[in-house]
Amino acid sequence: MGRSPRKDLLAGLTVAIVALPLALGFGVASGAGAEAGLATAVVAGALAAIFGGSNLQVSGPTGAMTVVLVPIVHQYGTSGVLTVGLIAGLLLIVLAIGGAGRFMAYVPAPVVEGFTLGIAGVIGLQQVPAALGMEKGDAENVVVVAARAVADSVRHPHPAALALALGVAAVMLVGARVRPGIPFSLIAVAAATLAARSVHLDVATIGHLPAGLPLPSLGFVDLGTVPHLLTAALAVAALAALESLMSATAADAMSVCERHDSDRELFGQGVANLVAPLFGGVAATGAIARTAVNVRSGAASPLAALVHAVVLAVVVFAAAPLVEDIPLAALAGVLIATAVRMVEVASLRALARSGRGEAAVLVLTAAATLAFDLVTAVIVGLAVAGILALRQVARSARLQQVPLHDGLPPADHHEEEQALLAEHIAAYRIDGPVFFAAAHRFLLQLAETTDVKAVILRLSRVTAIDSTGALVLGDAIGKLERRGILVLVSGVKEGHRRTLDALGVLDGLNTAGRVFGHTPEAIAYARAELHTTGVLADAMPWKGTDR
């Protein structure tokens, strides 16, 4: 299965050691329990490795997904979360079959970075109650939850829980800088557990865990709640697709020659999310942190991710009692450190320096993540990024008056003829896209053209035109003609004719024979027409000749 089985085995073992406290922590943080986190890591991790499209991806419960699952647990309970995961799995498979993986390339970097920053903030704030030894409370917004926990802690301090959380987080953050290859998360959690047991600290622990996975069952599905859960399932599927493809892309960047298959990866994540709920697991995605550990540990094939799932399965079946005494505050410390490490300060600084628009998208996406939810945040980020991109593209469109001989073969016109032509005939070249964001800005300026008897619109450099741009173009042509100005068009691309013809923009010009393939033909027609009507006749000593 792999090109280097020994490296894959070692990488899988390393990832499992890192993933164990994260699986427990994210399971607890989601509200479904530590056993749900372990089941997700085992089942989803194995299936995504087998059916996914990345050789290096490691899947399981993640902080981003936890953020989405918490309000679902709050409103519908554990059965609601399992149902949402099941539906999301089906949606992911549909996305894979529909070839949706390629659209990941259109998500701008500021949206991704803002999304990640917001997730890190949400994960950190979610852990404040457990780190302070307080109850989580019923509020859905993490900022409110954290603020209430701090207020309760001031009235009823619990220093033991805070010390464990800060100690674990500090060990992880400092250890990662000093010796990045050592799994300090597991070491710190083990030390915190031993310390709590040895001095009998009054702190909440994980509690009893069943040995092994439950038998697969669909008993959690309540068909009456399914319609109410569809919106949540869409959010989970969108997040799973986004985070998994982001993680797979990051894995490609860290490796030498790996390239993932986006649609197959979506299919693998769909299968994983479809099956995991049957065993009590919550929704899963590709996990960026665990995938990075996998790559840096020398993984070369999906065997490493599969080994990681097998090792965690051994823990579930044989060592469940060993994790029952882990303090919740210690897991909170793990997740706080994870949130801190998610923030790439260098990337944030680079984007902030790259322009105010990029910085605004990043900040708005992060703020929307904290204030609302992840799907809303992505929509806000994409909307703002789209508006800024349209603004940039619209600015690139230009209306430029050009010399009549511009782009034409050398001519032998006399200087007096050139001056006369320039006085009565104007040629305008439209460069770039003519669409709703740009059309009115310059095409309506065109309608105000003065002191000419003929206008030639050169459209050969128009890169795109939509219905709004076409209608505004028609409006400008109409205004010019109503002022008695002769309008001619040249260089219309075949790809743009369909839009123009469908809206009848050039119908009148086509009927009058004033649409030309090339500008020289339009100039000759304009000269002949103006000569015939007498505009040029009185001033042309060579009238009647074709110079």
Tab-separated table of N, CA and C in Angstrom, residues 406-510:
chain	number	residue	atom	x	y	z
A	406	ASP	N	-4.422	54.341	-35.356
A	406	ASP	CA	-3.876	53.427	-34.348
A	406	ASP	C	-4.201	51.977	-34.695
A	407	GLY	N	-3.189	51.179	-34.821
A	407	GLY	CA	-3.380	49.773	-35.131
A	407	GLY	C	-3.624	49.490	-36.590
A	408	LEU	N	-3.565	50.505	-37.442
A	408	LEU	CA	-3.830	50.306	-38.863
A	408	LEU	C	-2.522	50.308	-39.644
A	409	PRO	N	-2.555	49.784	-40.871
A	409	PRO	CA	-1.357	49.840	-41.711
A	409	PRO	C	-0.998	51.285	-42.007
A	410	PRO	N	0.272	51.581	-42.296
A	410	PRO	CA	0.679	52.954	-42.610
A	410	PRO	C	-0.189	53.533	-43.728
A	411	ALA	N	-0.623	54.775	-43.576
A	411	ALA	CA	-1.501	55.411	-44.553
A	411	ALA	C	-0.780	56.574	-45.222
A	412	ASP	N	-1.246	56.960	-46.393
A	412	ASP	CA	-0.614	58.068	-47.110
A	412	ASP	C	-1.507	59.306	-47.098
A	413	HIS	N	-2.404	59.387	-46.094
A	413	HIS	CA	-3.290	60.557	-46.027
A	413	HIS	C	-2.469	61.823	-45.819
A	414	HIS	N	-2.915	62.859	-46.454
A	414	HIS	CA	-2.288	64.158	-46.287
A	414	HIS	C	-2.556	64.666	-44.880
A	415	GLU	N	-1.657	65.463	-44.314
A	415	GLU	CA	-1.809	65.957	-42.942
A	415	GLU	C	-3.106	66.733	-42.760
A	416	GLU	N	-3.522	67.484	-43.798
A	416	GLU	CA	-4.761	68.248	-43.674
A	416	GLU	C	-5.967	67.304	-43.570
A	417	GLU	N	-5.913	66.202	-44.305
A	417	GLU	CA	-7.018	65.235	-44.228
A	417	GLU	C	-7.072	64.617	-42.844
A	418	GLN	N	-5.885	64.273	-42.284
A	418	GLN	CA	-5.852	63.695	-40.948
A	418	GLN	C	-6.447	64.658	-39.926
A	419	ALA	N	-6.107	65.902	-40.030
A	419	ALA	CA	-6.629	66.890	-39.093
A	419	ALA	C	-8.141	67.015	-39.225
A	420	LEU	N	-8.616	66.996	-40.465
A	420	LEU	CA	-10.050	67.109	-40.689
A	420	LEU	C	-10.791	65.890	-40.177
A	421	LEU	N	-10.229	64.712	-40.426
A	421	LEU	CA	-10.838	63.495	-39.918
A	421	LEU	C	-10.886	63.513	-38.386
A	422	ALA	N	-9.789	63.952	-37.795
A	422	ALA	CA	-9.738	63.980	-36.332
A	422	ALA	C	-10.761	64.950	-35.767
A	423	GLU	N	-11.071	65.987	-36.556
A	423	GLU	CA	-12.024	66.983	-36.066
A	423	GLU	C	-13.460	66.462	-36.092
A	424	HIS	N	-13.760	65.586	-37.035
A	424	HIS	CA	-15.147	65.170	-37.203
A	424	HIS	C	-15.407	63.705	-36.863
A	425	ILE	N	-14.380	62.879	-36.803
A	425	ILE	CA	-14.546	61.449	-36.518
A	425	ILE	C	-13.694	61.089	-35.309
A	426	ALA	N	-14.303	60.441	-34.337
A	426	ALA	CA	-13.575	60.009	-33.139
A	426	ALA	C	-13.647	58.493	-33.036
A	427	ALA	N	-12.518	57.892	-32.721
A	427	ALA	CA	-12.473	56.441	-32.508
A	427	ALA	C	-12.214	56.164	-31.032
A	428	TYR	N	-13.055	55.321	-30.441
A	428	TYR	CA	-12.897	54.961	-29.038
A	428	TYR	C	-12.664	53.456	-28.930
A	429	ARG	N	-11.646	53.087	-28.187
A	429	ARG	CA	-11.361	51.674	-27.957
A	429	ARG	C	-11.720	51.327	-26.520
A	430	ILE	N	-12.499	50.266	-26.357
A	430	ILE	CA	-12.882	49.802	-25.023
A	430	ILE	C	-11.998	48.619	-24.661
A	431	ASP	N	-11.243	48.771	-23.579
A	431	ASP	CA	-10.338	47.717	-23.115
A	431	ASP	C	-10.888	47.085	-21.840
A	432	GLY	N	-10.851	45.745	-21.764
A	432	GLY	CA	-11.217	45.054	-20.537
A	432	GLY	C	-12.667	44.595	-20.543
A	433	PRO	N	-13.188	44.272	-19.358
A	433	PRO	CA	-14.550	43.722	-19.262
A	433	PRO	C	-15.610	44.813	-19.269
A	434	VAL	N	-16.706	44.566	-19.962
A	434	VAL	CA	-17.854	45.469	-19.951
A	434	VAL	C	-18.966	44.725	-19.227
A	435	PHE	N	-19.039	44.905	-17.912
A	435	PHE	CA	-20.047	44.207	-17.126
A	435	PHE	C	-20.624	45.161	-16.104
A	436	PHE	N	-21.544	44.657	-15.301
A	436	PHE	CA	-22.370	45.546	-14.477
A	436	PHE	C	-21.571	46.475	-13.583
A	437	ALA	N	-20.407	46.021	-13.106
A	437	ALA	CA	-19.638	46.849	-12.173
A	437	ALA	C	-18.863	47.956	-12.879
A	438	ALA	N	-18.657	47.836	-14.179
A	438	ALA	CA	-17.811	48.800	-14.879
A	438	ALA	C	-18.553	49.591	-15.939
A	439	ALA	N	-19.672	49.072	-16.438
A	439	ALA	CA	-20.288	49.633	-17.637
A	439	ALA	C	-20.673	51.103	-17.490
A	440	HIS	N	-21.425	51.414	-16.428
A	440	HIS	CA	-21.936	52.769	-16.316
A	440	HIS	C	-20.825	53.802	-16.169
A	441	ARG	N	-19.736	53.388	-15.566
A	441	ARG	CA	-18.673	54.358	-15.279
A	441	ARG	C	-18.125	54.990	-16.537
A	442	PHE	N	-17.923	54.214	-17.602
A	442	PHE	CA	-17.298	54.815	-18.772
A	442	PHE	C	-18.177	54.853	-20.018
A	443	LEU	N	-19.145	53.931	-20.136
A	443	LEU	CA	-19.971	53.956	-21.343
A	443	LEU	C	-20.930	55.143	-21.348
A	444	LEU	N	-21.388	55.569	-20.162
A	444	LEU	CA	-22.227	56.755	-20.117
A	444	LEU	C	-21.411	58.013	-20.390
A	445	GLN	N	-20.127	57.986	-20.092
A	445	GLN	CA	-19.251	59.089	-20.477
A	445	GLN	C	-19.183	59.191	-22.002
A	446	LEU	N	-19.219	58.032	-22.633
A	446	LEU	CA	-19.168	57.991	-24.085
A	446	LEU	C	-20.351	58.741	-24.698
A	447	ALA	N	-21.498	58.627	-24.065
A	447	ALA	CA	-22.698	59.278	-24.602
A	447	ALA	C	-22.592	60.799	-24.570
A	448	GLU	N	-21.653	61.334	-23.792
A	448	GLU	CA	-21.494	62.782	-23.693
A	448	GLU	C	-20.460	63.314	-24.678
A	449	THR	N	-19.997	62.477	-25.590
A	449	THR	CA	-19.012	62.906	-26.583
A	449	THR	C	-19.547	64.093	-27.386
A	450	THR	N	-18.701	65.113	-27.589
A	450	THR	CA	-19.127	66.321	-28.304
A	450	THR	C	-18.173	66.633	-29.450
A	451	ASP	N	-18.586	67.543	-30.283
A	451	ASP	CA	-17.756	68.081	-31.363
A	451	ASP	C	-17.325	67.038	-32.375
A	452	VAL	N	-18.100	66.002	-32.578
A	452	VAL	CA	-17.798	65.026	-33.619
A	452	VAL	C	-19.075	64.725	-34.385
A	453	LYS	N	-18.906	64.228	-35.604
A	453	LYS	CA	-20.048	63.838	-36.422
A	453	LYS	C	-20.152	62.320	-36.544
A	454	ALA	N	-19.058	61.604	-36.229
A	454	ALA	CA	-19.073	60.137	-36.312
A	454	ALA	C	-18.215	59.565	-35.195
A	455	VAL	N	-18.697	58.487	-34.598
A	455	VAL	CA	-17.966	57.788	-33.533
A	455	VAL	C	-17.806	56.333	-33.936
A	456	ILE	N	-16.573	55.846	-33.869
A	456	ILE	CA	-16.285	54.441	-34.150
A	456	ILE	C	-15.953	53.760	-32.823
A	457	LEU	N	-16.736	52.759	-32.464
A	457	LEU	CA	-16.485	52.001	-31.227
A	457	LEU	C	-15.703	50.754	-31.583
A	458	ARG	N	-14.492	50.683	-31.098
A	458	ARG	CA	-13.635	49.533	-31.376
A	458	ARG	C	-13.739	48.548	-30.197
A	459	LEU	N	-14.318	47.386	-30.443
A	459	LEU	CA	-14.612	46.427	-29.382
A	459	LEU	C	-13.702	45.204	-29.404
A	460	SER	N	-12.649	45.243	-30.179
A	460	SER	CA	-11.801	44.046	-30.321
A	460	SER	C	-11.067	43.702	-29.036
A	461	ARG	N	-10.902	44.677	-28.139
A	461	ARG	CA	-10.176	44.405	-26.897
A	461	ARG	C	-11.099	44.234	-25.694
A	462	VAL	N	-12.379	44.125	-25.934
A	462	VAL	CA	-13.313	43.808	-24.843
A	462	VAL	C	-13.099	42.342	-24.460
A	463	THR	N	-12.813	42.091	-23.190
A	463	THR	CA	-12.521	40.722	-22.739
A	463	THR	C	-13.769	39.962	-22.324
A	464	ALA	N	-14.797	40.676	-21.872
A	464	ALA	CA	-16.042	40.025	-21.457
A	464	ALA	C	-17.148	41.061	-21.472
A	465	ILE	N	-18.362	40.602	-21.714
A	465	ILE	CA	-19.506	41.512	-21.688
A	465	ILE	C	-20.714	40.757	-21.145
A	466	ASP	N	-21.411	41.375	-20.194
A	466	ASP	CA	-22.623	40.749	-19.674
A	466	ASP	C	-23.840	41.543	-20.118
A	467	SER	N	-25.019	41.111	-19.675
A	467	SER	CA	-26.248	41.743	-20.154
A	467	SER	C	-26.329	43.209	-19.750
A	468	THR	N	-25.869	43.543	-18.528
A	468	THR	CA	-25.912	44.936	-18.084
A	468	THR	C	-24.995	45.796	-18.936
A	469	GLY	N	-23.795	45.305	-19.170
A	469	GLY	CA	-22.856	46.043	-20.010
A	469	GLY	C	-23.382	46.223	-21.420
A	470	ALA	N	-24.005	45.172	-21.955
A	470	ALA	CA	-24.556	45.254	-23.312
A	470	ALA	C	-25.676	46.287	-23.385
A	471	LEU	N	-26.559	46.305	-22.376
A	471	LEU	CA	-27.667	47.260	-22.376
A	471	LEU	C	-27.169	48.700	-22.245
A	472	VAL	N	-26.149	48.904	-21.404
A	472	VAL	CA	-25.595	50.253	-21.267
A	472	VAL	C	-24.924	50.679	-22.567
A	473	LEU	N	-24.245	49.745	-23.231
A	473	LEU	CA	-23.651	50.038	-24.536
A	473	LEU	C	-24.736	50.468	-25.530
A	474	GLY	N	-25.849	49.720	-25.542
A	474	GLY	CA	-26.955	50.087	-26.422
A	474	GLY	C	-27.521	51.445	-26.082
A	475	ASP	N	-27.605	51.760	-24.782
A	475	ASP	CA	-28.110	53.053	-24.347
A	475	ASP	C	-27.203	54.181	-24.825
A	476	ALA	N	-25.891	53.975	-24.741
A	476	ALA	CA	-24.936	54.992	-25.196
A	476	ALA	C	-25.049	55.215	-26.700
A	477	ILE	N	-25.191	54.105	-27.436
A	477	ILE	CA	-25.343	54.212	-28.891
A	477	ILE	C	-26.605	55.005	-29.229
A	478	GLY	N	-27.694	54.702	-28.529
A	478	GLY	CA	-28.945	55.412	-28.777
A	478	GLY	C	-28.833	56.900	-28.506
A	479	LYS	N	-28.182	57.283	-27.419
A	479	LYS	CA	-28.027	58.695	-27.087
A	479	LYS	C	-27.190	59.421	-28.131
A	480	LEU	N	-26.132	58.782	-28.598
A	480	LEU	CA	-25.296	59.391	-29.637
A	480	LEU	C	-26.094	59.604	-30.919
A	481	GLU	N	-26.870	58.597	-31.306
A	481	GLU	CA	-27.633	58.706	-32.545
A	481	GLU	C	-28.717	59.773	-32.451
A	482	ARG	N	-29.337	59.909	-31.275
A	482	ARG	CA	-30.370	60.931	-31.110
A	482	ARG	C	-29.789	62.349	-31.212
A	483	ARG	N	-28.489	62.469	-30.998
A	483	ARG	CA	-27.821	63.769	-31.166
A	483	ARG	C	-27.289	63.948	-32.581
A	484	GLY	N	-27.655	63.027	-33.456
A	484	GLY	CA	-27.262	63.150	-34.854
A	484	GLY	C	-25.859	62.677	-35.149
A	485	ILE	N	-25.251	61.931	-34.252
A	485	ILE	CA	-23.888	61.421	-34.460
A	485	ILE	C	-23.966	60.049	-35.113
A	486	LEU	N	-23.173	59.859	-36.161
A	486	LEU	CA	-23.107	58.583	-36.844
A	486	LEU	C	-22.295	57.603	-35.997
A	487	VAL	N	-22.860	56.443	-35.650
A	487	VAL	CA	-22.187	55.456	-34.792
A	487	VAL	C	-21.848	54.218	-35.617
A	488	LEU	N	-20.615	53.765	-35.512
A	488	LEU	CA	-20.165	52.552	-36.177
A	488	LEU	C	-19.439	51.678	-35.163
A	489	VAL	N	-19.495	50.391	-35.365
A	489	VAL	CA	-18.869	49.443	-34.441
A	489	VAL	C	-17.936	48.537	-35.236
A	490	SER	N	-16.760	48.254	-34.661
A	490	SER	CA	-15.817	47.341	-35.323
A	490	SER	C	-15.234	46.355	-34.318
A	491	GLY	N	-14.835	45.206	-34.847
A	491	GLY	CA	-14.071	44.236	-34.052
A	491	GLY	C	-14.871	43.477	-33.015
A	492	VAL	N	-16.177	43.287	-33.225
A	492	VAL	CA	-16.966	42.518	-32.248
A	492	VAL	C	-16.537	41.047	-32.297
A	493	LYS	N	-16.184	40.492	-31.126
A	493	LYS	CA	-15.782	39.086	-31.072
A	493	LYS	C	-16.999	38.177	-31.175
A	494	GLU	N	-16.770	37.016	-31.775
A	494	GLU	CA	-17.864	36.060	-31.933
A	494	GLU	C	-18.464	35.666	-30.587
A	495	GLY	N	-17.603	35.535	-29.568
A	495	GLY	CA	-18.089	35.130	-28.254
A	495	GLY	C	-18.999	36.148	-27.602
A	496	HIS	N	-18.936	37.419	-28.055
A	496	HIS	CA	-19.758	38.473	-27.471
A	496	HIS	C	-21.026	38.735	-28.283
A	497	ARG	N	-21.057	38.229	-29.505
A	497	ARG	CA	-22.212	38.493	-30.375
A	497	ARG	C	-23.504	37.917	-29.792
A	498	ARG	N	-23.387	36.771	-29.130
A	498	ARG	CA	-24.600	36.125	-28.613
A	498	ARG	C	-25.328	37.028	-27.637
A	499	THR	N	-24.575	37.629	-26.704
A	499	THR	CA	-25.191	38.527	-25.716
A	499	THR	C	-25.759	39.762	-26.392
A	500	LEU	N	-24.989	40.365	-27.303
A	500	LEU	CA	-25.426	41.582	-27.976
A	500	LEU	C	-26.643	41.322	-28.857
A	501	ASP	N	-26.636	40.195	-29.567
A	501	ASP	CA	-27.767	39.878	-30.446
A	501	ASP	C	-29.018	39.537	-29.647
A	502	ALA	N	-28.834	38.811	-28.528
A	502	ALA	CA	-29.993	38.419	-27.722
A	502	ALA	C	-30.734	39.642	-27.201
A	503	LEU	N	-30.006	40.714	-26.907
A	503	LEU	CA	-30.615	41.924	-26.362
A	503	LEU	C	-30.911	42.961	-27.445
A	504	GLY	N	-30.583	42.648	-28.686
A	504	GLY	CA	-30.878	43.558	-29.794
A	504	GLY	C	-30.089	44.837	-29.775
A	505	VAL	N	-28.925	44.828	-29.141
A	505	VAL	CA	-28.139	46.047	-28.986
A	505	VAL	C	-27.662	46.593	-30.323
A	506	LEU	N	-27.254	45.715	-31.232
A	506	LEU	CA	-26.687	46.148	-32.508
A	506	LEU	C	-27.650	45.944	-33.676
A	507	ASP	N	-28.917	45.653	-33.392
A	507	ASP	CA	-29.852	45.367	-34.480
A	507	ASP	C	-29.936	46.521	-35.468
A	508	GLY	N	-30.091	47.745	-34.959
A	508	GLY	CA	-30.199	48.897	-35.849
A	508	GLY	C	-28.949	49.116	-36.667
A	509	LEU	N	-27.781	48.965	-36.027
A	509	LEU	CA	-26.514	49.150	-36.742
A	509	LEU	C	-26.310	48.051	-37.775
A	510	ASN	N	-26.705	46.819	-37.436
A	510	ASN	CA	-26.579	45.719	-38.400
A	510	ASN	C	-27.443	45.981	-39.628
